[in-house]
Amino acid sequence: MARVPVAALDRMLKRRFRPSARPLPALELAERPRPWLNALGLAAVVLVGAWLGLLVVGDVRAPVGPVNTTMALRPSLTGGTKINVSPLGALTLDSHVAPVRLDVNVDQLDPLRSAALVDHPERLSGLQDEVARDVEHGTLDLAVRSSVAVVAGACALGLAVYRRPGRALAAGGLALTLLAASGATAYATWNPRSVLEPRFSGLLSSAPSVVGNARSIVTEFDVYQKELARLVTNVTKLYDVTSTLPAYQPDPSTLRVLHVSDIHLNPASWKIIASLVRQYKVDVIVDSGDTMDHGTAAENGFLDPIPDLGAPYVWVRGNHDSRVTQRYLRHLKNVHVLDDGRARTVGGLRFAGIGDPQFTPDRSQARGGDAAERLAGDRLASALHDQRAAGTPVDVAIAHEPVAARETDGEVPLVLCGHLHHEGTEVLKYGTRLRMEGSTGGSGLRAVERRYPAPIEASILYFDRDTRRLQAWDAIQLGGLGLTTAEVSRHLPEENLPGATPAPGPTSPSSPASP
């Protein structure tokens, strides 16, 4: 037998048992990219690219009446419209619900067009049609520009990430589809009445002029383009270079009530109240209690600025206000203390109120609790019923505690209260509207006990002078201790919205209230 060399045998064995170059099937599956990761990456490219495109080339400059504006779409979780009136502040409208927000920046006035409006006020009557046309043209231009911007941004980022034209074009197509879907959602949820209830953030002195008069909103405007014209008119007045900030001219048929509550010995509240009285031409101030903190005679000097606030002051006792406080206030000029349901006509409105039955300055819970509050509310409701039977119905009832205030349901159109240090509105079962005010003192010294300071809150209530019914209200919120923010939001009762049928309330006064 022939002998095979050892070296040749070794080479034969290596060729025979050399491992295969193909990886195992299990390894192939492990190394295959996951589809959901690819989809997530593409979605990120589409969103970021579209956002960058809108930021870089998505703005459109468009004239709206006498105002030059810049319109843009911005990503948003809640949608809506924001109108920036620099340097005065901004109006926020809940105009739609979609992942995009419409930003409108008021850049400047066109000198020629604004001068023409100032010199010829009769041209304001045609401003609504001009504004409607301008907004329509501006939004069409914005739609085209935004479509180009999102496609260009997504394609550019897709090409930079994937370096494949096909994937880049896919990203651009998806971005365009996303924008179209957002536009369809905005169209489906478009709310033209949002202009009736704007939120204003900025200089508090500018709020009455920018937001406008409640009476004219309710009775004179019922379509969207007219509201746009009103906003543009107000902005035109604000930007008039020939004068300072314009004075607020309230409708003579509107009564304005400033509702404050829970001042809690905060001396800054008097300056804020006096400023609101001047800015809004307030007819009556209503304080729903807890003006003091411990109700001692030593605190009474804190009340001395009230006669100089510029309007009659209607007051009811809170659970931090003592009988000593109440007696002191009775002797102050221009102060009307309400208790035991007795009615008083002040500033054209008939008020009735009751003091809080409990005095708990140390935060203790009196034995009466809610039962005592309900009993006080029953006494107030009985007095209101007697007033109606006598033909002199009460327009506004006042109690400090919401539990007591709820007992007046069905006996009065509106009841005001406080106590809980946050504002809120509710229509009760039998038609009475309960309006609860926050703390106009920012919770007083208690503000330092929280991580964030409590806001200072107050409201301007607008009443029809003839029917003495609530037409609208502005909720005002100022930043708390050490903060400088300000926000004013307009609200209308449902029955006062354009096209709505007025709902019959618990009372229907047919003649002006008498003292």
PDB file of N, CA, C and O in Angstrom, residues 356-406:
ATOM      1  N   ASP A 356     -70.761  85.158  56.592  1.00  0.00           N
ATOM      2  CA  ASP A 356     -70.469  83.765  56.924  1.00  0.00           C
ATOM      3  C   ASP A 356     -70.844  83.503  58.382  1.00  0.00           C
ATOM      4  O   ASP A 356     -70.465  84.258  59.280  1.00  0.00           O
ATOM      5  N   PRO A 357     -71.578  82.427  58.665  1.00  0.00           N
ATOM      6  CA  PRO A 357     -72.002  82.154  60.051  1.00  0.00           C
ATOM      7  C   PRO A 357     -70.863  81.672  60.939  1.00  0.00           C
ATOM      8  O   PRO A 357     -71.025  81.605  62.160  1.00  0.00           O
ATOM      9  N   GLN A 358     -69.722  81.337  60.349  1.00  0.00           N
ATOM     10  CA  GLN A 358     -68.612  80.793  61.131  1.00  0.00           C
ATOM     11  C   GLN A 358     -67.438  81.772  61.121  1.00  0.00           C
ATOM     12  O   GLN A 358     -67.177  82.432  60.120  1.00  0.00           O
ATOM     13  N   PHE A 359     -66.748  81.839  62.243  1.00  0.00           N
ATOM     14  CA  PHE A 359     -65.557  82.672  62.358  1.00  0.00           C
ATOM     15  C   PHE A 359     -64.403  81.766  62.744  1.00  0.00           C
ATOM     16  O   PHE A 359     -64.294  81.310  63.887  1.00  0.00           O
ATOM     17  N   THR A 360     -63.533  81.448  61.773  1.00  0.00           N
ATOM     18  CA  THR A 360     -62.465  80.467  61.982  1.00  0.00           C
ATOM     19  C   THR A 360     -61.133  81.042  61.520  1.00  0.00           C
ATOM     20  O   THR A 360     -60.522  80.535  60.568  1.00  0.00           O
ATOM     21  N   PRO A 361     -60.643  82.091  62.167  1.00  0.00           N
ATOM     22  CA  PRO A 361     -59.379  82.701  61.712  1.00  0.00           C
ATOM     23  C   PRO A 361     -58.173  81.807  61.920  1.00  0.00           C
ATOM     24  O   PRO A 361     -57.152  81.998  61.250  1.00  0.00           O
ATOM     25  N   ASP A 362     -58.269  80.838  62.824  1.00  0.00           N
ATOM     26  CA  ASP A 362     -57.127  79.955  63.074  1.00  0.00           C
ATOM     27  C   ASP A 362     -57.242  78.653  62.297  1.00  0.00           C
ATOM     28  O   ASP A 362     -56.598  77.657  62.631  1.00  0.00           O
ATOM     29  N   ARG A 363     -58.137  78.652  61.273  1.00  0.00           N
ATOM     30  CA  ARG A 363     -58.343  77.485  60.398  1.00  0.00           C
ATOM     31  C   ARG A 363     -59.017  76.327  61.117  1.00  0.00           C
ATOM     32  O   ARG A 363     -59.025  75.200  60.618  1.00  0.00           O
ATOM     33  N   SER A 364     -59.547  76.554  62.283  1.00  0.00           N
ATOM     34  CA  SER A 364     -60.263  75.482  62.965  1.00  0.00           C
ATOM     35  C   SER A 364     -61.607  75.274  62.290  1.00  0.00           C
ATOM     36  O   SER A 364     -62.140  76.167  61.634  1.00  0.00           O
ATOM     37  N   GLN A 365     -62.168  74.107  62.445  1.00  0.00           N
ATOM     38  CA  GLN A 365     -63.459  73.793  61.864  1.00  0.00           C
ATOM     39  C   GLN A 365     -64.523  73.945  62.940  1.00  0.00           C
ATOM     40  O   GLN A 365     -64.503  73.228  63.947  1.00  0.00           O
ATOM     41  N   ALA A 366     -65.417  74.901  62.767  1.00  0.00           N
ATOM     42  CA  ALA A 366     -66.464  75.111  63.759  1.00  0.00           C
ATOM     43  C   ALA A 366     -67.422  73.922  63.763  1.00  0.00           C
ATOM     44  O   ALA A 366     -67.519  73.160  62.803  1.00  0.00           O
ATOM     45  N   ARG A 367     -68.160  73.808  64.878  1.00  0.00           N
ATOM     46  CA  ARG A 367     -69.056  72.664  65.027  1.00  0.00           C
ATOM     47  C   ARG A 367     -70.150  72.656  63.958  1.00  0.00           C
ATOM     48  O   ARG A 367     -70.623  71.612  63.548  1.00  0.00           O
ATOM     49  N   GLY A 368     -70.556  73.840  63.539  1.00  0.00           N
ATOM     50  CA  GLY A 368     -71.638  73.899  62.556  1.00  0.00           C
ATOM     51  C   GLY A 368     -71.265  73.292  61.223  1.00  0.00           C
ATOM     52  O   GLY A 368     -72.051  72.595  60.597  1.00  0.00           O
ATOM     53  N   GLY A 369     -70.036  73.559  60.751  1.00  0.00           N
ATOM     54  CA  GLY A 369     -69.572  73.030  59.475  1.00  0.00           C
ATOM     55  C   GLY A 369     -70.482  73.407  58.329  1.00  0.00           C
ATOM     56  O   GLY A 369     -71.043  74.504  58.273  1.00  0.00           O
ATOM     57  N   ASP A 370     -70.646  72.497  57.385  1.00  0.00           N
ATOM     58  CA  ASP A 370     -71.482  72.750  56.219  1.00  0.00           C
ATOM     59  C   ASP A 370     -72.943  72.948  56.587  1.00  0.00           C
ATOM     60  O   ASP A 370     -73.680  73.644  55.878  1.00  0.00           O
ATOM     61  N   ALA A 371     -73.378  72.321  57.680  1.00  0.00           N
ATOM     62  CA  ALA A 371     -74.777  72.482  58.093  1.00  0.00           C
ATOM     63  C   ALA A 371     -75.072  73.947  58.413  1.00  0.00           C
ATOM     64  O   ALA A 371     -76.120  74.486  58.040  1.00  0.00           O
ATOM     65  N   ALA A 372     -74.136  74.613  59.100  1.00  0.00           N
ATOM     66  CA  ALA A 372     -74.315  76.027  59.406  1.00  0.00           C
ATOM     67  C   ALA A 372     -74.321  76.855  58.122  1.00  0.00           C
ATOM     68  O   ALA A 372     -75.091  77.822  58.005  1.00  0.00           O
ATOM     69  N   GLU A 373     -73.485  76.497  57.165  1.00  0.00           N
ATOM     70  CA  GLU A 373     -73.450  77.222  55.900  1.00  0.00           C
ATOM     71  C   GLU A 373     -74.760  77.045  55.135  1.00  0.00           C
ATOM     72  O   GLU A 373     -75.302  78.000  54.569  1.00  0.00           O
ATOM     73  N   ARG A 374     -75.284  75.832  55.118  1.00  0.00           N
ATOM     74  CA  ARG A 374     -76.549  75.593  54.418  1.00  0.00           C
ATOM     75  C   ARG A 374     -77.697  76.357  55.085  1.00  0.00           C
ATOM     76  O   ARG A 374     -78.594  76.863  54.410  1.00  0.00           O
ATOM     77  N   LEU A 375     -77.673  76.424  56.411  1.00  0.00           N
ATOM     78  CA  LEU A 375     -78.709  77.169  57.115  1.00  0.00           C
ATOM     79  C   LEU A 375     -78.643  78.655  56.758  1.00  0.00           C
ATOM     80  O   LEU A 375     -79.675  79.303  56.531  1.00  0.00           O
ATOM     81  N   ALA A 376     -77.416  79.198  56.703  1.00  0.00           N
ATOM     82  CA  ALA A 376     -77.267  80.598  56.298  1.00  0.00           C
ATOM     83  C   ALA A 376     -77.737  80.794  54.859  1.00  0.00           C
ATOM     84  O   ALA A 376     -78.388  81.800  54.530  1.00  0.00           O
ATOM     85  N   GLY A 377     -77.420  79.840  53.988  1.00  0.00           N
ATOM     86  CA  GLY A 377     -77.882  79.928  52.605  1.00  0.00           C
ATOM     87  C   GLY A 377     -79.391  79.879  52.501  1.00  0.00           C
ATOM     88  O   GLY A 377     -79.994  80.579  51.673  1.00  0.00           O
ATOM     89  N   ASP A 378     -80.035  79.070  53.343  1.00  0.00           N
ATOM     90  CA  ASP A 378     -81.501  79.011  53.360  1.00  0.00           C
ATOM     91  C   ASP A 378     -82.099  80.354  53.774  1.00  0.00           C
ATOM     92  O   ASP A 378     -83.112  80.796  53.213  1.00  0.00           O
ATOM     93  N   ARG A 379     -81.476  81.014  54.757  1.00  0.00           N
ATOM     94  CA  ARG A 379     -81.963  82.326  55.188  1.00  0.00           C
ATOM     95  C   ARG A 379     -81.851  83.340  54.060  1.00  0.00           C
ATOM     96  O   ARG A 379     -82.751  84.159  53.836  1.00  0.00           O
ATOM     97  N   LEU A 380     -80.728  83.282  53.329  1.00  0.00           N
ATOM     98  CA  LEU A 380     -80.551  84.184  52.200  1.00  0.00           C
ATOM     99  C   LEU A 380     -81.573  83.886  51.107  1.00  0.00           C
ATOM    100  O   LEU A 380     -82.171  84.802  50.529  1.00  0.00           O
ATOM    101  N   ALA A 381     -81.802  82.604  50.820  1.00  0.00           N
ATOM    102  CA  ALA A 381     -82.765  82.218  49.785  1.00  0.00           C
ATOM    103  C   ALA A 381     -84.174  82.673  50.165  1.00  0.00           C
ATOM    104  O   ALA A 381     -84.957  83.118  49.311  1.00  0.00           O
ATOM    105  N   SER A 382     -84.521  82.575  51.443  1.00  0.00           N
ATOM    106  CA  SER A 382     -85.837  83.020  51.891  1.00  0.00           C
ATOM    107  C   SER A 382     -86.007  84.527  51.698  1.00  0.00           C
ATOM    108  O   SER A 382     -87.061  85.001  51.251  1.00  0.00           O
ATOM    109  N   ALA A 383     -84.949  85.284  52.023  1.00  0.00           N
ATOM    110  CA  ALA A 383     -85.012  86.727  51.824  1.00  0.00           C
ATOM    111  C   ALA A 383     -85.133  87.067  50.337  1.00  0.00           C
ATOM    112  O   ALA A 383     -85.875  87.988  49.952  1.00  0.00           O
ATOM    113  N   LEU A 384     -84.436  86.330  49.482  1.00  0.00           N
ATOM    114  CA  LEU A 384     -84.535  86.554  48.042  1.00  0.00           C
ATOM    115  C   LEU A 384     -85.939  86.257  47.541  1.00  0.00           C
ATOM    116  O   LEU A 384     -86.489  86.981  46.690  1.00  0.00           O
ATOM    117  N   HIS A 385     -86.539  85.204  48.072  1.00  0.00           N
ATOM    118  CA  HIS A 385     -87.908  84.846  47.678  1.00  0.00           C
ATOM    119  C   HIS A 385     -88.883  85.955  48.067  1.00  0.00           C
ATOM    120  O   HIS A 385     -89.785  86.314  47.286  1.00  0.00           O
ATOM    121  N   ASP A 386     -88.714  86.498  49.255  1.00  0.00           N
ATOM    122  CA  ASP A 386     -89.591  87.585  49.694  1.00  0.00           C
ATOM    123  C   ASP A 386     -89.422  88.816  48.808  1.00  0.00           C
ATOM    124  O   ASP A 386     -90.401  89.521  48.521  1.00  0.00           O
ATOM    125  N   GLN A 387     -88.192  89.094  48.373  1.00  0.00           N
ATOM    126  CA  GLN A 387     -87.968  90.232  47.486  1.00  0.00           C
ATOM    127  C   GLN A 387     -88.693  90.042  46.156  1.00  0.00           C
ATOM    128  O   GLN A 387     -89.278  90.988  45.615  1.00  0.00           O
ATOM    129  N   ARG A 388     -88.664  88.854  45.638  1.00  0.00           N
ATOM    130  CA  ARG A 388     -89.368  88.571  44.381  1.00  0.00           C
ATOM    131  C   ARG A 388     -90.859  88.747  44.559  1.00  0.00           C
ATOM    132  O   ARG A 388     -91.549  89.327  43.708  1.00  0.00           O
ATOM    133  N   ALA A 389     -91.387  88.228  45.669  1.00  0.00           N
ATOM    134  CA  ALA A 389     -92.818  88.332  45.911  1.00  0.00           C
ATOM    135  C   ALA A 389     -93.257  89.787  46.056  1.00  0.00           C
ATOM    136  O   ALA A 389     -94.387  90.144  45.700  1.00  0.00           O
ATOM    137  N   ALA A 390     -92.356  90.630  46.547  1.00  0.00           N
ATOM    138  CA  ALA A 390     -92.675  92.044  46.727  1.00  0.00           C
ATOM    139  C   ALA A 390     -92.502  92.849  45.438  1.00  0.00           C
ATOM    140  O   ALA A 390     -92.757  94.056  45.431  1.00  0.00           O
ATOM    141  N   GLY A 391     -92.070  92.223  44.368  1.00  0.00           N
ATOM    142  CA  GLY A 391     -91.898  92.910  43.097  1.00  0.00           C
ATOM    143  C   GLY A 391     -90.589  93.654  42.965  1.00  0.00           C
ATOM    144  O   GLY A 391     -90.418  94.458  42.043  1.00  0.00           O
ATOM    145  N   THR A 392     -89.641  93.396  43.868  1.00  0.00           N
ATOM    146  CA  THR A 392     -88.312  94.027  43.794  1.00  0.00           C
ATOM    147  C   THR A 392     -87.244  92.935  43.816  1.00  0.00           C
ATOM    148  O   THR A 392     -86.499  92.791  44.791  1.00  0.00           O
ATOM    149  N   PRO A 393     -87.174  92.129  42.753  1.00  0.00           N
ATOM    150  CA  PRO A 393     -86.245  90.998  42.755  1.00  0.00           C
ATOM    151  C   PRO A 393     -84.794  91.440  42.832  1.00  0.00           C
ATOM    152  O   PRO A 393     -84.418  92.514  42.352  1.00  0.00           O
ATOM    153  N   VAL A 394     -83.978  90.604  43.431  1.00  0.00           N
ATOM    154  CA  VAL A 394     -82.544  90.864  43.574  1.00  0.00           C
ATOM    155  C   VAL A 394     -81.827  90.415  42.303  1.00  0.00           C
ATOM    156  O   VAL A 394     -82.133  89.355  41.735  1.00  0.00           O
ATOM    157  N   ASP A 395     -80.864  91.212  41.857  1.00  0.00           N
ATOM    158  CA  ASP A 395     -80.094  90.876  40.650  1.00  0.00           C
ATOM    159  C   ASP A 395     -78.894  89.985  40.969  1.00  0.00           C
ATOM    160  O   ASP A 395     -78.563  89.085  40.197  1.00  0.00           O
ATOM    161  N   VAL A 396     -78.234  90.267  42.099  1.00  0.00           N
ATOM    162  CA  VAL A 396     -77.011  89.536  42.452  1.00  0.00           C
ATOM    163  C   VAL A 396     -77.035  89.219  43.945  1.00  0.00           C
ATOM    164  O   VAL A 396     -77.217  90.130  44.769  1.00  0.00           O
ATOM    165  N   ALA A 397     -76.865  87.938  44.279  1.00  0.00           N
ATOM    166  CA  ALA A 397     -76.735  87.525  45.673  1.00  0.00           C
ATOM    167  C   ALA A 397     -75.264  87.275  45.971  1.00  0.00           C
ATOM    168  O   ALA A 397     -74.487  86.920  45.072  1.00  0.00           O
ATOM    169  N   ILE A 398     -74.886  87.448  47.257  1.00  0.00           N
ATOM    170  CA  ILE A 398     -73.475  87.301  47.646  1.00  0.00           C
ATOM    171  C   ILE A 398     -73.387  86.498  48.939  1.00  0.00           C
ATOM    172  O   ILE A 398     -74.100  86.786  49.908  1.00  0.00           O
ATOM    173  N   ALA A 399     -72.529  85.498  48.937  1.00  0.00           N
ATOM    174  CA  ALA A 399     -72.194  84.739  50.135  1.00  0.00           C
ATOM    175  C   ALA A 399     -70.725  84.382  50.046  1.00  0.00           C
ATOM    176  O   ALA A 399     -70.169  84.292  48.950  1.00  0.00           O
ATOM    177  N   HIS A 400     -70.091  84.173  51.176  1.00  0.00           N
ATOM    178  CA  HIS A 400     -68.665  83.860  51.133  1.00  0.00           C
ATOM    179  C   HIS A 400     -68.431  82.408  50.757  1.00  0.00           C
ATOM    180  O   HIS A 400     -67.597  82.098  49.899  1.00  0.00           O
ATOM    181  N   GLU A 401     -69.146  81.506  51.366  1.00  0.00           N
ATOM    182  CA  GLU A 401     -68.919  80.072  51.205  1.00  0.00           C
ATOM    183  C   GLU A 401     -69.762  79.516  50.064  1.00  0.00           C
ATOM    184  O   GLU A 401     -70.958  79.780  49.994  1.00  0.00           O
ATOM    185  N   PRO A 402     -69.188  78.738  49.142  1.00  0.00           N
ATOM    186  CA  PRO A 402     -69.982  78.163  48.045  1.00  0.00           C
ATOM    187  C   PRO A 402     -71.127  77.290  48.526  1.00  0.00           C
ATOM    188  O   PRO A 402     -72.167  77.209  47.861  1.00  0.00           O
ATOM    189  N   VAL A 403     -70.966  76.624  49.677  1.00  0.00           N
ATOM    190  CA  VAL A 403     -72.046  75.778  50.191  1.00  0.00           C
ATOM    191  C   VAL A 403     -73.288  76.621  50.471  1.00  0.00           C
ATOM    192  O   VAL A 403     -74.414  76.235  50.145  1.00  0.00           O
ATOM    193  N   ALA A 404     -73.086  77.794  51.079  1.00  0.00           N
ATOM    194  CA  ALA A 404     -74.218  78.689  51.337  1.00  0.00           C
ATOM    195  C   ALA A 404     -74.764  79.258  50.038  1.00  0.00           C
ATOM    196  O   ALA A 404     -75.981  79.390  49.857  1.00  0.00           O
ATOM    197  N   ALA A 405     -73.881  79.603  49.121  1.00  0.00           N
ATOM    198  CA  ALA A 405     -74.318  80.215  47.867  1.00  0.00           C
ATOM    199  C   ALA A 405     -75.215  79.276  47.064  1.00  0.00           C
ATOM    200  O   ALA A 405     -76.171  79.717  46.409  1.00  0.00           O
ATOM    201  N   ARG A 406     -74.939  77.990  47.110  1.00  0.00           N
ATOM    202  CA  ARG A 406     -75.728  77.026  46.332  1.00  0.00           C
ATOM    203  C   ARG A 406     -77.187  76.962  46.795  1.00  0.00           C
ATOM    204  O   ARG A 406     -78.061  76.552  46.025  1.00  0.00           O
TER     205      ARG A 406
END
